[in-house]
Structure formats: C-alpha cells, structure tokens
Short mmCIF file of C-alpha atoms in Angstrom, two decimals:
data_model
loop_
_atom_site.label_atom_id
_atom_site.label_comp_id
_atom_site.label_asym_id
_atom_site.label_seq_id
_atom_site.Cartn_x
_atom_site.Cartn_y
_atom_site.Cartn_z
CA MET U 20 -45.80 174.41 -50.46
CA PHE U 21 -48.47 174.96 -48.24
CA PHE U 22 -50.01 177.95 -47.20
CA GLY U 23 -51.40 178.30 -43.97
CA GLU U 24 -53.61 180.58 -42.41
CA SER U 25 -54.49 180.71 -38.46
CA MET U 26 -54.90 177.93 -36.30
CA PHE U 27 -56.78 177.24 -32.75
CA SER U 28 -58.14 174.25 -31.00
CA GLY U 29 -60.34 174.34 -28.13
CA ALA U 30 -57.90 172.09 -26.39
CA SER U 31 -54.93 173.19 -25.29
CA GLY U 32 -52.06 172.08 -27.73
CA GLY U 33 -54.28 170.79 -29.86
CA SER U 34 -52.57 173.45 -32.58
CA LYS U 35 -49.00 171.91 -31.78
CA ILE U 36 -50.47 168.34 -33.08
CA ALA U 37 -52.36 170.32 -35.34
CA LEU U 38 -49.24 171.83 -36.81
CA ALA U 39 -47.45 168.12 -36.29
CA ALA U 40 -49.78 166.42 -37.82
CA LEU U 41 -49.60 168.82 -40.93
CA ALA U 42 -45.80 168.46 -41.35
CA SER U 43 -45.39 165.15 -40.78
CA THR U 44 -48.11 164.69 -44.00
CA LEU U 45 -46.77 167.81 -46.33
CA HIS U 46 -42.34 165.96 -45.77
CA GLY U 47 -43.92 162.33 -46.89
CA TRP U 48 -45.65 164.09 -49.22
CA GLY U 49 -42.33 165.36 -50.40
CA TRP U 50 -43.31 169.62 -49.89
CA ALA U 51 -40.85 171.81 -48.93
CA LEU U 52 -42.17 174.41 -47.33
CA ILE U 53 -45.15 176.08 -45.00
CA ASP U 54 -45.71 179.45 -44.98
CA ALA U 55 -47.04 180.81 -42.02
CA GLN U 56 -47.71 183.87 -42.99
CA VAL U 57 -46.80 186.08 -39.94
CA GLU U 58 -43.67 185.33 -37.73
CA ASN U 59 -44.72 185.24 -34.38
CA PRO U 60 -42.81 183.97 -31.05
CA HIS U 61 -44.66 179.81 -31.19
CA LEU U 62 -44.01 179.12 -34.54
CA LEU U 63 -40.55 180.06 -33.86
CA ARG U 64 -40.60 177.78 -30.71
CA MET U 65 -41.64 174.46 -33.41
CA GLY U 66 -38.81 175.86 -35.79
CA ALA U 67 -39.96 178.47 -38.39
CA GLU U 68 -37.79 180.32 -40.06
CA HIS U 69 -37.74 183.61 -41.59
CA LEU U 70 -37.09 183.41 -45.16
CA PRO U 71 -36.30 186.69 -46.99
CA ARG U 72 -38.01 188.01 -49.68
CA ALA U 73 -36.19 187.56 -52.38
CA ALA U 74 -35.51 183.66 -50.83
CA PHE U 75 -39.18 182.57 -50.23
CA LEU U 76 -39.69 183.61 -54.19
CA GLU U 77 -37.15 181.54 -55.77
CA HIS U 78 -38.83 178.61 -53.13
CA VAL U 79 -42.65 179.59 -54.89
CA ARG U 80 -41.32 179.79 -58.42
CA HIS U 81 -39.66 176.02 -57.72
CA ALA U 82 -42.61 174.44 -56.17
CA VAL U 83 -44.84 175.57 -58.37
CA ARG U 84 -43.71 173.58 -61.31
CA HIS U 85 -45.15 170.99 -59.39
CA ASP U 86 -48.37 169.05 -58.87
CA GLY U 87 -50.55 170.00 -56.14
CA ARG U 88 -53.08 167.77 -54.72
CA GLU U 89 -56.62 167.15 -55.83
CA GLY U 90 -59.48 166.35 -53.81
CA PRO U 91 -60.62 166.07 -50.34
CA TRP U 92 -56.96 165.91 -47.73
CA THR U 93 -58.97 163.66 -45.06
CA GLN U 94 -59.21 160.86 -47.72
CA ALA U 95 -55.50 161.58 -48.48
CA VAL U 96 -54.14 161.86 -44.93
CA GLY U 97 -57.04 159.67 -42.90
CA ARG U 98 -55.95 159.61 -39.17
CA LEU U 99 -52.78 160.48 -37.34
CA PRO U 100 -52.75 159.42 -34.14
CA ALA U 101 -50.50 162.12 -31.54
CA ARG U 102 -48.36 159.23 -30.02
CA ARG U 103 -46.92 159.07 -33.66
CA LEU U 104 -45.99 162.42 -34.08
CA ALA U 105 -43.99 162.94 -31.18
CA GLY U 106 -40.85 163.49 -31.88
CA VAL U 107 -41.79 164.92 -35.30
CA ASN U 108 -39.06 167.26 -36.84
CA THR U 109 -41.05 170.79 -38.16
CA ASN U 110 -38.15 172.51 -38.57
CA PHE U 111 -39.22 173.60 -41.79
CA ALA U 112 -37.27 175.63 -42.97
CA SER U 113 -34.19 172.54 -42.95
CA TRP U 114 -36.83 170.74 -45.09
CA ALA U 115 -36.14 173.40 -47.23
CA ARG U 116 -32.36 173.36 -47.35
CA HIS U 117 -32.76 169.99 -48.58
CA ALA U 118 -35.06 170.29 -51.37
#
C-alpha cells in the first residue's frame, strides 16, 4: 500500500502523468492500493474509489504482512516515458479487488 500526499506540477497535466507512473510502478510490484487520503473529483475521474473504513483497515492489515521497499525509489523506478503510460489503468480499487 502506498500512502500518497498532495501532488502538484509546474506543467499542466504533470500530476496526471506522475500518478500514472506511480500507478504503473506499484501495480508492477504487486501493490494493491494507493491511499490518496482525501477524496476529490479529480481523483474520482482518474479511477479512485471511496473505501469504507472497515474495508480500508482490512487492506492495511493485509498490506503490513508483506515486505516494503527500502532504499531510493529512483534506483528501482528509473525513467518512464510518458508515451509508455498511455492507457495505464489507474483504477486502483479494481486492483484491490484482485489482490
């Protein structure tokens, strides 16, 4: 599980590309959820779904049983070209149902 904070970008659409890159990377690592912390229309358009507290806590209980990632993520992720991210499924809730 990844616990997200606010994102911003100096370029229009930058945060969308950053979120797609994050989603692609985490999905490839088998991480089921990104906790966006605050529901908003932008995230809902990107595929986020509200989880009731009990369901969220169940995901946390499951996630803490698995190893996390240590060290700088820049080494693990590298650079992801934006064109590779076209069509990335950012529907995090659908991943959680299949995790």
